[in-house]
PDB file of C-alpha atoms and ligand atoms in Angstrom:
ATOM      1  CA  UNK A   1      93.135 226.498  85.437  1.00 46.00           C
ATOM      2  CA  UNK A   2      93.601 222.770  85.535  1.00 53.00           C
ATOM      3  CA  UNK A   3      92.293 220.461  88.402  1.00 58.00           C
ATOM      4  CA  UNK A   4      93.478 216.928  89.212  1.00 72.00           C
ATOM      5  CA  UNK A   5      90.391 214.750  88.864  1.00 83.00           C
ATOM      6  CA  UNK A   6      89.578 212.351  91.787  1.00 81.00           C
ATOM      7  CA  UNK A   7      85.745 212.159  91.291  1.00 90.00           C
ATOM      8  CA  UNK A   8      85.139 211.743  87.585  1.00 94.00           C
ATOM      9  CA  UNK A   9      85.537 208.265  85.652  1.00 96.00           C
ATOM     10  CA  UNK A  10      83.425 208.694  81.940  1.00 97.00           C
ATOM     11  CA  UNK A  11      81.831 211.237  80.346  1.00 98.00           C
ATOM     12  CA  UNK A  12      79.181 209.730  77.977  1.00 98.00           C
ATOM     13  CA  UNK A  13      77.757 213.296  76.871  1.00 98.00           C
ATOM     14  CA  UNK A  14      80.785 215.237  74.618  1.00 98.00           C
ATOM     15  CA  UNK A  15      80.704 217.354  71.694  1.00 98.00           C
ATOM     16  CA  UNK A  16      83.130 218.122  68.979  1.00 98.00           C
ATOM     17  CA  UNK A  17      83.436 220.635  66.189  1.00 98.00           C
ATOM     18  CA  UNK A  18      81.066 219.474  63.393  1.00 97.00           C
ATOM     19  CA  UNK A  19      77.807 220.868  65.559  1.00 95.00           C
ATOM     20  CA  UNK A  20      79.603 224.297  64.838  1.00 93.00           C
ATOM     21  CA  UNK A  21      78.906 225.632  68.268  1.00 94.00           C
ATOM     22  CA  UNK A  22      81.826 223.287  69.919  1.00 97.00           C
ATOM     23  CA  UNK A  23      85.550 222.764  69.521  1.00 98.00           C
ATOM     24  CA  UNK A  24      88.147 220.270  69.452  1.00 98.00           C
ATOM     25  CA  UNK A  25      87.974 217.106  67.130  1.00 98.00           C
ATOM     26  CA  UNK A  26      87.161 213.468  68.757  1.00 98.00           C
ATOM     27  CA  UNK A  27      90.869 212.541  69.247  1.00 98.00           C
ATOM     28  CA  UNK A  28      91.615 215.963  71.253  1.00 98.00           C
ATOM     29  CA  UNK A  29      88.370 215.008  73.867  1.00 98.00           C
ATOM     30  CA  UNK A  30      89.923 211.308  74.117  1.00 98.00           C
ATOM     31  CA  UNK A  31      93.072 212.989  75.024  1.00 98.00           C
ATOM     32  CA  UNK A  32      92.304 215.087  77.846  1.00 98.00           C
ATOM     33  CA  UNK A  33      89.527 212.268  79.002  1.00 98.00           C
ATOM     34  CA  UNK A  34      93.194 209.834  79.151  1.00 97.00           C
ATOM     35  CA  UNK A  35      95.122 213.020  81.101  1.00 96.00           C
ATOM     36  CA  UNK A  36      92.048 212.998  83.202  1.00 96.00           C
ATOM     37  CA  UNK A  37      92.383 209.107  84.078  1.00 96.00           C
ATOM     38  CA  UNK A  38      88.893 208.506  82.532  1.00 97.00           C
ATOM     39  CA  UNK A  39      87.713 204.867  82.587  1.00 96.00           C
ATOM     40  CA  UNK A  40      85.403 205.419  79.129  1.00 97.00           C
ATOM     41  CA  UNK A  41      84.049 208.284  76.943  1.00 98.00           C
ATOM     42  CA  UNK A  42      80.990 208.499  74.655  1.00 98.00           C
ATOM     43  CA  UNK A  43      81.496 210.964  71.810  1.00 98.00           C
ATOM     44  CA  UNK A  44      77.437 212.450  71.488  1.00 98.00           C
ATOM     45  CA  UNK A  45      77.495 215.184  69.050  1.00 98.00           C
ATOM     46  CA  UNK A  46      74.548 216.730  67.833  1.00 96.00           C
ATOM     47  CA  UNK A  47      73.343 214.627  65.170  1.00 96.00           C
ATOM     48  CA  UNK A  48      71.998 215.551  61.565  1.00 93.00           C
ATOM     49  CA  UNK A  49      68.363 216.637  61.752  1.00 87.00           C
ATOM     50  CA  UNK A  50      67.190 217.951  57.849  1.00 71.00           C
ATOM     51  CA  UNK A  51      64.548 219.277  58.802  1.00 74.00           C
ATOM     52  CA  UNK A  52      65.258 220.860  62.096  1.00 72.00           C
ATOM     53  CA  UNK A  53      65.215 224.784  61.940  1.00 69.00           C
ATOM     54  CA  UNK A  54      68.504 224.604  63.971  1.00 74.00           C
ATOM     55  CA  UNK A  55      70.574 223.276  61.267  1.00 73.00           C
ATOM     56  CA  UNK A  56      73.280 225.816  62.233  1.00 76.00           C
ATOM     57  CA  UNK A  57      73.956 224.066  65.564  1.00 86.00           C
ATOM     58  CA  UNK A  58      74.286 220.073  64.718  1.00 91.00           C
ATOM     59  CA  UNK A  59      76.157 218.353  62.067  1.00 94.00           C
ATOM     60  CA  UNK A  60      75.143 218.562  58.525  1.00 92.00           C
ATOM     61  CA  UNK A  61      74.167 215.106  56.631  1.00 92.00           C
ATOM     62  CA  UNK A  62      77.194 215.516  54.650  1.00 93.00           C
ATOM     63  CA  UNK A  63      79.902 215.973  57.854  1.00 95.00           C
ATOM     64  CA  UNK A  64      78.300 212.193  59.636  1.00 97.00           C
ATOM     65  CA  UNK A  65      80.660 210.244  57.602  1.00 98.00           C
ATOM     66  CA  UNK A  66      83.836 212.272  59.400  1.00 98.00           C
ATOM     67  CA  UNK A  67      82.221 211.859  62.494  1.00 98.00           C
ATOM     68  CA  UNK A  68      82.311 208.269  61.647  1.00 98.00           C
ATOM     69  CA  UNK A  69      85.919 208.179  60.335  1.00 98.00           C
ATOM     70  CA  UNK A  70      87.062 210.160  63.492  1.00 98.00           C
ATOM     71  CA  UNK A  71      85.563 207.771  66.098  1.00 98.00           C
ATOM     72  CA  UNK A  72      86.888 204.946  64.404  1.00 98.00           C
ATOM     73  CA  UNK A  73      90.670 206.183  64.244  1.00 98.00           C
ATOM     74  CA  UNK A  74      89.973 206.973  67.718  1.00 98.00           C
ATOM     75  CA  UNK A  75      88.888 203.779  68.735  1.00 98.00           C
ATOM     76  CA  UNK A  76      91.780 202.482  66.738  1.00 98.00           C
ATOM     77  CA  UNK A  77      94.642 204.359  68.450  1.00 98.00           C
ATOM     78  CA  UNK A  78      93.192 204.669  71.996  1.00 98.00           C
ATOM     79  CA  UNK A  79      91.526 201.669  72.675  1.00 96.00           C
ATOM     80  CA  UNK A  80      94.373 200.192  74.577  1.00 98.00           C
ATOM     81  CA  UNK A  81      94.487 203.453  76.618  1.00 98.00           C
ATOM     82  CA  UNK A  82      90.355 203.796  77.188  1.00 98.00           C
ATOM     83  CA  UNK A  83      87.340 202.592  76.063  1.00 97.00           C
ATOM     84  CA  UNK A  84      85.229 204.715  73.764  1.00 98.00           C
ATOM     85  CA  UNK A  85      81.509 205.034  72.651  1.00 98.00           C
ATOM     86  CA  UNK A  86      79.899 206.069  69.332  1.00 98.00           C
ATOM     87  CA  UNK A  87      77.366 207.701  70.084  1.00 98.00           C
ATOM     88  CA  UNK A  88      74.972 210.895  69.097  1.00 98.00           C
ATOM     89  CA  UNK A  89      72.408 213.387  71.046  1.00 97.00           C
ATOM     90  CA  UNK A  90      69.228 213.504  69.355  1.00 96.00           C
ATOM     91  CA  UNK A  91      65.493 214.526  69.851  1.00 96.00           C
ATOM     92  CA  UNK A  92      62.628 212.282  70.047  1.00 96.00           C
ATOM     93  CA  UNK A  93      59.762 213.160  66.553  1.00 92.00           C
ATOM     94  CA  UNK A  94      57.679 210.893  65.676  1.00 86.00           C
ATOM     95  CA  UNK A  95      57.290 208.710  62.371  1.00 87.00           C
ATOM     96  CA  UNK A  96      60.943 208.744  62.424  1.00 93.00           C
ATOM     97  CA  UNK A  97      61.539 205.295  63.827  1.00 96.00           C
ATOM     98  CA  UNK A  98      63.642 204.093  60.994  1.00 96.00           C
ATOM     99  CA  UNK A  99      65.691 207.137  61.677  1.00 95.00           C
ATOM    100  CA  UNK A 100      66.914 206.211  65.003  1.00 97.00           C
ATOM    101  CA  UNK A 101      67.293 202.439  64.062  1.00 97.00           C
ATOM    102  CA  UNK A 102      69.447 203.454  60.904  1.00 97.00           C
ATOM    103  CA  UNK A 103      71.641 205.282  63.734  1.00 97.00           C
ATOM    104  CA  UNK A 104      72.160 203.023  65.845  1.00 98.00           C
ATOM    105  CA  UNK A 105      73.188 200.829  62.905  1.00 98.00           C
ATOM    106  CA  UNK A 106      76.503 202.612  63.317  1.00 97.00           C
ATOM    107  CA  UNK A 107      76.153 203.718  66.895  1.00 98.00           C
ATOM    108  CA  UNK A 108      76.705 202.496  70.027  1.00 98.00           C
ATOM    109  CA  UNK A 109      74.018 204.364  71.846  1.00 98.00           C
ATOM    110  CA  UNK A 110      71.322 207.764  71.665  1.00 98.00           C
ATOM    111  CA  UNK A 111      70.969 209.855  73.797  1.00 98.00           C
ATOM    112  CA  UNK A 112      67.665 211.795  74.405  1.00 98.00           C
ATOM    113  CA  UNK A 113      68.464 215.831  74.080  1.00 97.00           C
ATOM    114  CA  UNK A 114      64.489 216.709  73.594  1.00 97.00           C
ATOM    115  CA  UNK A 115      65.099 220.697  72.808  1.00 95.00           C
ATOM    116  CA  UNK A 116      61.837 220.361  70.718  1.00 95.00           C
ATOM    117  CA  UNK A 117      58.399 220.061  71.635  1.00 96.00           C
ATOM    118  CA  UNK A 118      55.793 219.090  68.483  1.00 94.00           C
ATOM    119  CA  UNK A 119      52.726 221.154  68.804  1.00 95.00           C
ATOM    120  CA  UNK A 120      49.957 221.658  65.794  1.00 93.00           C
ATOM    121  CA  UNK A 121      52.576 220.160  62.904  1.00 88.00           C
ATOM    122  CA  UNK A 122      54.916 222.854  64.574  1.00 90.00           C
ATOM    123  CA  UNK A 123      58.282 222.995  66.474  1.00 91.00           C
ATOM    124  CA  UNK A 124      58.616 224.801  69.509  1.00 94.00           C
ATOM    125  CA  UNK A 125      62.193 225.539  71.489  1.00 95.00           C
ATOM    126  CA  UNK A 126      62.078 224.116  75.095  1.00 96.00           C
ATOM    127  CA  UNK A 127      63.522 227.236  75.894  1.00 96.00           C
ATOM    128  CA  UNK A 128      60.471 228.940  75.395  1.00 96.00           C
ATOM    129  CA  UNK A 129      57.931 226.589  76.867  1.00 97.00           C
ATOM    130  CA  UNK A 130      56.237 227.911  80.204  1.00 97.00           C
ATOM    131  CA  UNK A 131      52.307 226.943  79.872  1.00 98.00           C
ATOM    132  CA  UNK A 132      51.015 223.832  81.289  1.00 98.00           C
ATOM    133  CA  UNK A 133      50.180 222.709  78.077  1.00 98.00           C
ATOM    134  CA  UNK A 134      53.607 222.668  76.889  1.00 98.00           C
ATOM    135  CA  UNK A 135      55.462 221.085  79.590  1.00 98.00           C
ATOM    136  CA  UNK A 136      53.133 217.831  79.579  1.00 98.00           C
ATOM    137  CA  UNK A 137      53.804 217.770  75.814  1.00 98.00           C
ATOM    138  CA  UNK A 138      57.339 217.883  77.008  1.00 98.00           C
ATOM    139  CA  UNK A 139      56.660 215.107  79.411  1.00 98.00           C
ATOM    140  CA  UNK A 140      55.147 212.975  76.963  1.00 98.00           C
ATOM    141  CA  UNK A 141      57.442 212.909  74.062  1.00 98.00           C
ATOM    142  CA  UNK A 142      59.796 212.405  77.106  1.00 98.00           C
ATOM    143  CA  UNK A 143      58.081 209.444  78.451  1.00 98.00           C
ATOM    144  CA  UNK A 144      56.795 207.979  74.738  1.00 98.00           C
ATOM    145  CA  UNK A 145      60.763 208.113  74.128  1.00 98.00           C
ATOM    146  CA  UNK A 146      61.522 206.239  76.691  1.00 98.00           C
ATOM    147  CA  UNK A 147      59.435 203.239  75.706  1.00 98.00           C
ATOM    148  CA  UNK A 148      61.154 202.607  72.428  1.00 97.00           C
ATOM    149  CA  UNK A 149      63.866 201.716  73.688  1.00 97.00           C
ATOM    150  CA  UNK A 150      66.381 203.806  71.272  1.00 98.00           C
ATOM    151  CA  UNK A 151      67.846 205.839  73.786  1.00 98.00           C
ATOM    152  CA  UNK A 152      70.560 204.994  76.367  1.00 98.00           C
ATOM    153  CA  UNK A 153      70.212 207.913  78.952  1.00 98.00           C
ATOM    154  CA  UNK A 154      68.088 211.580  79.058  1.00 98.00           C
ATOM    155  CA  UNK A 155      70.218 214.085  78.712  1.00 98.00           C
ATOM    156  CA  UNK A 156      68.940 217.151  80.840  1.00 98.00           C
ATOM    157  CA  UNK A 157      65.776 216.144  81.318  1.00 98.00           C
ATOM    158  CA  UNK A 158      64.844 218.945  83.627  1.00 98.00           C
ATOM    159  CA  UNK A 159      65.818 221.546  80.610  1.00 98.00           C
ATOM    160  CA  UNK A 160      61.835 221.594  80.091  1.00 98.00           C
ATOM    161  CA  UNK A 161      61.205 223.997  83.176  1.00 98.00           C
ATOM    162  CA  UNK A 162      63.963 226.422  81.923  1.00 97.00           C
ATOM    163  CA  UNK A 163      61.506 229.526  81.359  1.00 97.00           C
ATOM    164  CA  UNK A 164      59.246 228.501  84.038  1.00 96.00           C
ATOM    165  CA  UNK A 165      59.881 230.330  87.677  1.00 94.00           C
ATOM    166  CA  UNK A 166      57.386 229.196  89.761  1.00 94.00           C
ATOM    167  CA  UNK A 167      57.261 225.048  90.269  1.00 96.00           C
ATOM    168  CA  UNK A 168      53.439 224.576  91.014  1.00 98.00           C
ATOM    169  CA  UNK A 169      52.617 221.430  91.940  1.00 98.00           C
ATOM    170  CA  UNK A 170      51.095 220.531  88.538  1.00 98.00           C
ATOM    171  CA  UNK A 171      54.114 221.129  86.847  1.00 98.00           C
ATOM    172  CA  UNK A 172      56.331 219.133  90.148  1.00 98.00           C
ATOM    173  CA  UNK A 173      53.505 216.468  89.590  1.00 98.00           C
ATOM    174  CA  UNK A 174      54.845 216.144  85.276  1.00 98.00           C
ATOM    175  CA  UNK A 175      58.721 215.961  86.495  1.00 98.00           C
ATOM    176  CA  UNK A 176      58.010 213.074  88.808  1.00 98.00           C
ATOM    177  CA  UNK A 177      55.898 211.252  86.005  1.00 98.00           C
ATOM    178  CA  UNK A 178      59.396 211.279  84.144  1.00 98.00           C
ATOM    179  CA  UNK A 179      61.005 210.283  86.642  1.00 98.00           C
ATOM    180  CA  UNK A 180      58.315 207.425  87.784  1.00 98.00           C
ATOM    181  CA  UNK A 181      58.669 206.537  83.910  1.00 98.00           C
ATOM    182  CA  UNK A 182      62.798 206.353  83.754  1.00 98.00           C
ATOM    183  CA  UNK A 183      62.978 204.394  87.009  1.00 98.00           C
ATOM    184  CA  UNK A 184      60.203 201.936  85.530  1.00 98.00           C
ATOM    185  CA  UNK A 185      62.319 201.345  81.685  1.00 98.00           C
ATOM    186  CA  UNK A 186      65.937 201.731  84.265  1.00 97.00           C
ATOM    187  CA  UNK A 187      67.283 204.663  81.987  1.00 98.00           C
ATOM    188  CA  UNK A 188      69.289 206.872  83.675  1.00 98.00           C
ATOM    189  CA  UNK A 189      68.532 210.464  83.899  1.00 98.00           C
ATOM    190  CA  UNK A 190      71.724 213.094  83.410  1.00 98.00           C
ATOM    191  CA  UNK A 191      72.382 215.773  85.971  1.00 98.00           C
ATOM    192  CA  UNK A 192      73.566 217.761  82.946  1.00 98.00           C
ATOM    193  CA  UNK A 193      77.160 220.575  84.112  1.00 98.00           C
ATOM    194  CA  UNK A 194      76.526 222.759  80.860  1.00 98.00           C
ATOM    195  CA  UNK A 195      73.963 224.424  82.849  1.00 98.00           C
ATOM    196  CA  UNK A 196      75.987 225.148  86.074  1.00 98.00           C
ATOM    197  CA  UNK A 197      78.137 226.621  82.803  1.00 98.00           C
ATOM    198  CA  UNK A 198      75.810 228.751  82.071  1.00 97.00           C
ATOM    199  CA  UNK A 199      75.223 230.437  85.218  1.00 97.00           C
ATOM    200  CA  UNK A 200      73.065 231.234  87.830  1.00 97.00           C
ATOM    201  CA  UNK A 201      70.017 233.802  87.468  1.00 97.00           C
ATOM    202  CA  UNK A 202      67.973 235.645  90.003  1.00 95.00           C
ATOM    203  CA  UNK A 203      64.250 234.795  90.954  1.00 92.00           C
ATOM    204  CA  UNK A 204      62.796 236.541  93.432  1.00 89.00           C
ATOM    205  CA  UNK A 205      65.402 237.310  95.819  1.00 92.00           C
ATOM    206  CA  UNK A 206      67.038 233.606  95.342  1.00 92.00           C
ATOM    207  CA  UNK A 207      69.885 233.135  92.920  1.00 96.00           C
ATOM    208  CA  UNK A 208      69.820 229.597  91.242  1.00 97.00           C
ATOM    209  CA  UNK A 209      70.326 227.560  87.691  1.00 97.00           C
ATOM    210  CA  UNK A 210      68.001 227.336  85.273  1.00 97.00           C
ATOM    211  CA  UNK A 211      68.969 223.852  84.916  1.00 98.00           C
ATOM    212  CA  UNK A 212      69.903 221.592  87.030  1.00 98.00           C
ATOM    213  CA  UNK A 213      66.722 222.470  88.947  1.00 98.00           C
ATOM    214  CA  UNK A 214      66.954 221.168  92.697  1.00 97.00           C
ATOM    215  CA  UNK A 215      63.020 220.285  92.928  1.00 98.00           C
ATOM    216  CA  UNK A 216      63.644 218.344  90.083  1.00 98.00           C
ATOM    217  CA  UNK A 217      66.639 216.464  91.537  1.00 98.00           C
ATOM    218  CA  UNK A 218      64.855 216.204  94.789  1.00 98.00           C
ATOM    219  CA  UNK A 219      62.316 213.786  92.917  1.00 98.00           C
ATOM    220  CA  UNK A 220      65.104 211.860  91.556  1.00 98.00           C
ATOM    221  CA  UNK A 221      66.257 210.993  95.204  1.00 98.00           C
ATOM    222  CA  UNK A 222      62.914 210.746  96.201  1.00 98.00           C
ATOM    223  CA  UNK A 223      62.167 207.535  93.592  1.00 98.00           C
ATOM    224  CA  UNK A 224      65.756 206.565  93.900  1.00 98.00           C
ATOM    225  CA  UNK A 225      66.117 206.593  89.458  1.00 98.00           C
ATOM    226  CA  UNK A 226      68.985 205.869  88.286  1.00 98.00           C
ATOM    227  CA  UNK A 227      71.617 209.152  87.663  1.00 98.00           C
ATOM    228  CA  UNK A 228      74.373 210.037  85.804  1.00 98.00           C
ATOM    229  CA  UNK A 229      76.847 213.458  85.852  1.00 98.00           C
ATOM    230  CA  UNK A 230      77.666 214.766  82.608  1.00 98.00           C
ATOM    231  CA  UNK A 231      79.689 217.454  81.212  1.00 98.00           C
ATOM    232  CA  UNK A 232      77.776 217.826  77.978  1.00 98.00           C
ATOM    233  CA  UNK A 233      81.510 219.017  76.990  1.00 98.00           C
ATOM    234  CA  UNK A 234      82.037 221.500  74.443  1.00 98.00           C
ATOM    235  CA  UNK A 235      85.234 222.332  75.024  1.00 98.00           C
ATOM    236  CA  UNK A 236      87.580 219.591  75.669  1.00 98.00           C
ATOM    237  CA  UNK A 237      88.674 221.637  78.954  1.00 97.00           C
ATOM    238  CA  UNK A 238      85.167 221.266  79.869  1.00 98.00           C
ATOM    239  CA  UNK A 239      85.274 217.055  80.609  1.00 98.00           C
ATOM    240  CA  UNK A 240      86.685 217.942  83.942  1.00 97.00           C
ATOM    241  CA  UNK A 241      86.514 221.635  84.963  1.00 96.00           C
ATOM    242  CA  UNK A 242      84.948 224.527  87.541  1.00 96.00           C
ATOM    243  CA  UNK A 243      81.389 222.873  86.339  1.00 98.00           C
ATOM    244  CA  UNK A 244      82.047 219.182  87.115  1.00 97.00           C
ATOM    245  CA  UNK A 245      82.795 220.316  90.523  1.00 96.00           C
ATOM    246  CA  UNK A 246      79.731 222.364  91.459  1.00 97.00           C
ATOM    247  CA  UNK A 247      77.316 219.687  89.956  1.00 98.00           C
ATOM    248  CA  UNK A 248      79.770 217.207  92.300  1.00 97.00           C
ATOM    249  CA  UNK A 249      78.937 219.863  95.365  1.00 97.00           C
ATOM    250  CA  UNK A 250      75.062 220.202  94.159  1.00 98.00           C
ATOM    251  CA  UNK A 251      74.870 216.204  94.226  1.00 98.00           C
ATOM    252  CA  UNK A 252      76.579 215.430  98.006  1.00 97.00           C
ATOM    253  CA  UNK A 253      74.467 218.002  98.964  1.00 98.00           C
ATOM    254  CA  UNK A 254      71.356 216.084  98.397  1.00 98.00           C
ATOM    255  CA  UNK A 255      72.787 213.322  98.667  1.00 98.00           C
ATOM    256  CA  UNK A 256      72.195 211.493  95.249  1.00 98.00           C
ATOM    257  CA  UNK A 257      74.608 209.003  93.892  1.00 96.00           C
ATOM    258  CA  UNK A 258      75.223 209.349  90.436  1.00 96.00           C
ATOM    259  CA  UNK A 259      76.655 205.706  88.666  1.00 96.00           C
ATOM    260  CA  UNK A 260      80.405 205.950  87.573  1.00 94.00           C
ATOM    261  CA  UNK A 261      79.865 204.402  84.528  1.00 95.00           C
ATOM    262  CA  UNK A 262      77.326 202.628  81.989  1.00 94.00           C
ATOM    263  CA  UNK A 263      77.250 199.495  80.828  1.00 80.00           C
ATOM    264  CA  UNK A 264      76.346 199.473  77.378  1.00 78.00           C
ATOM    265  CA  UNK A 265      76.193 195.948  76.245  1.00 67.00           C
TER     266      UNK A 265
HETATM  267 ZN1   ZN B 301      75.385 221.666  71.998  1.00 91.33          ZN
HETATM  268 ZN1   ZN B 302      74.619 218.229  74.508  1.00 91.33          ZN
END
């Protein structure tokens, strides 16, 4: 099904095939992001991570130069037609510093996927966070992020209360801390449509995402922080699609504004 886009004008969170769990190469998301009448797009793939036991789902050291080669022939072609980014979804570790900066030698811009938390010299998935414990290590890498100024906007932030039902005020009290924290350094924070994508589950009689979480976005409003929509594409059907809309719905409904597009010089 294909929709005529009147609401969408960049897309600064897209994926392409070297992660190995998307599809479509750089030029075919420029494409459809040109059909769609986007403004600008920022290419973000998952970027290299050695060490990471996910190797399987980000680029491998070896594929970053034809990430590199495609963005450039991109930008080459298609700059009369759109402006694109270079640019790469990452986690915050620490100690690797020289990591990011090496990046961004190349880049135009991180952003913060955090879909790690570093606990006892060990990784733990996000997904399978739920103690109290866990979530403010969560917040912190989140907020310590944030301060060193490598990243350009938080992709999902609210991803962190994924396995947790039940939204005590503890845990409502960490969310607004990132949110106090992005307002304060004037990063954006990503209402993020690849969870709309994935569906809606049941909790207690009340069906609802896992992600975007409406407490969370509540906060947002509350603070007024600065907000973006992304598709965190992985398709290139998804940069405008069923998904965009519903987050688009979800957002008028509390009535957040989301910004159009970034500057990033
Ligand atoms: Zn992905
Ligand atoms: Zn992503």
């Amino acid at each position: 099904m294909s929709f005529k886009n009147q609401i969408i004008k960049s897309n600064y969170h897209t994926h392409m095939y070297l992660c190995r769990h998307a599809s479509g190469t750089v030029e075919d998301y420029v494409k459809e992001a040109i059909k769609l009448g986007f403004k600008e797009i920022g290419m973000s793939d998952h970027a290299p991570w050695i060490e990471l036991i996910d190797r399987s789902v980000r680029m491998e050291k070896e594929d970053y130069p034809i990430y590199l080669k495609e963005l450039e022939e991109a930008i080459k072609k298609y700059s009369d037609k759109i402006k694109i980014y270079k640019g790469l979804e990452i986690e915050y570790f620490s100690n690797a510093d020289d990591y990011y900066k090496k990046l961004l030698n190349d880049m135009d811009y991180l952003t913060l996927g955090q879909h790690y938390i570093e606990k006892d010299g060990k990784l733990i998935s996000i997904y399978r966070i739920s103690s109290l414990e866990d979530l403010t290590i969560y917040k912190d890498t989140l907020i310590k992020a944030m301060s060193t100024g490598f990243f350009k906007f938080i992709s999902h932030p609210d991803i962190f209360l994924y396995s947790t039902e039940q939204l005590t005020p503890e845990i409502l009290k960490l969310a607004e801390e990132i949110i106090i924290a992005a307002k304060e350094k004037n990063i954006p924070l990503e209402f993020n449509a690849n969870g709309i994508r994935k569906g809606k589950i049941m909790v207690n009689g009340e069906e609802r995402y896992r992600y975007p979480r409406l407490e969370f976005w509540k906060l947002v409003k509350k603070h007024h922080a600065r907000c973006i929509l992304s598709s965190d594409a992985h398709k290139p059907e998804y940069l405008f699609d069923e998904a965009i809309l519903e987050a688009h719905k979800f957002l008028q409904d509390i009535h957040l504004e989301v910004e159009e597009v970034l500057d990033f010089n």
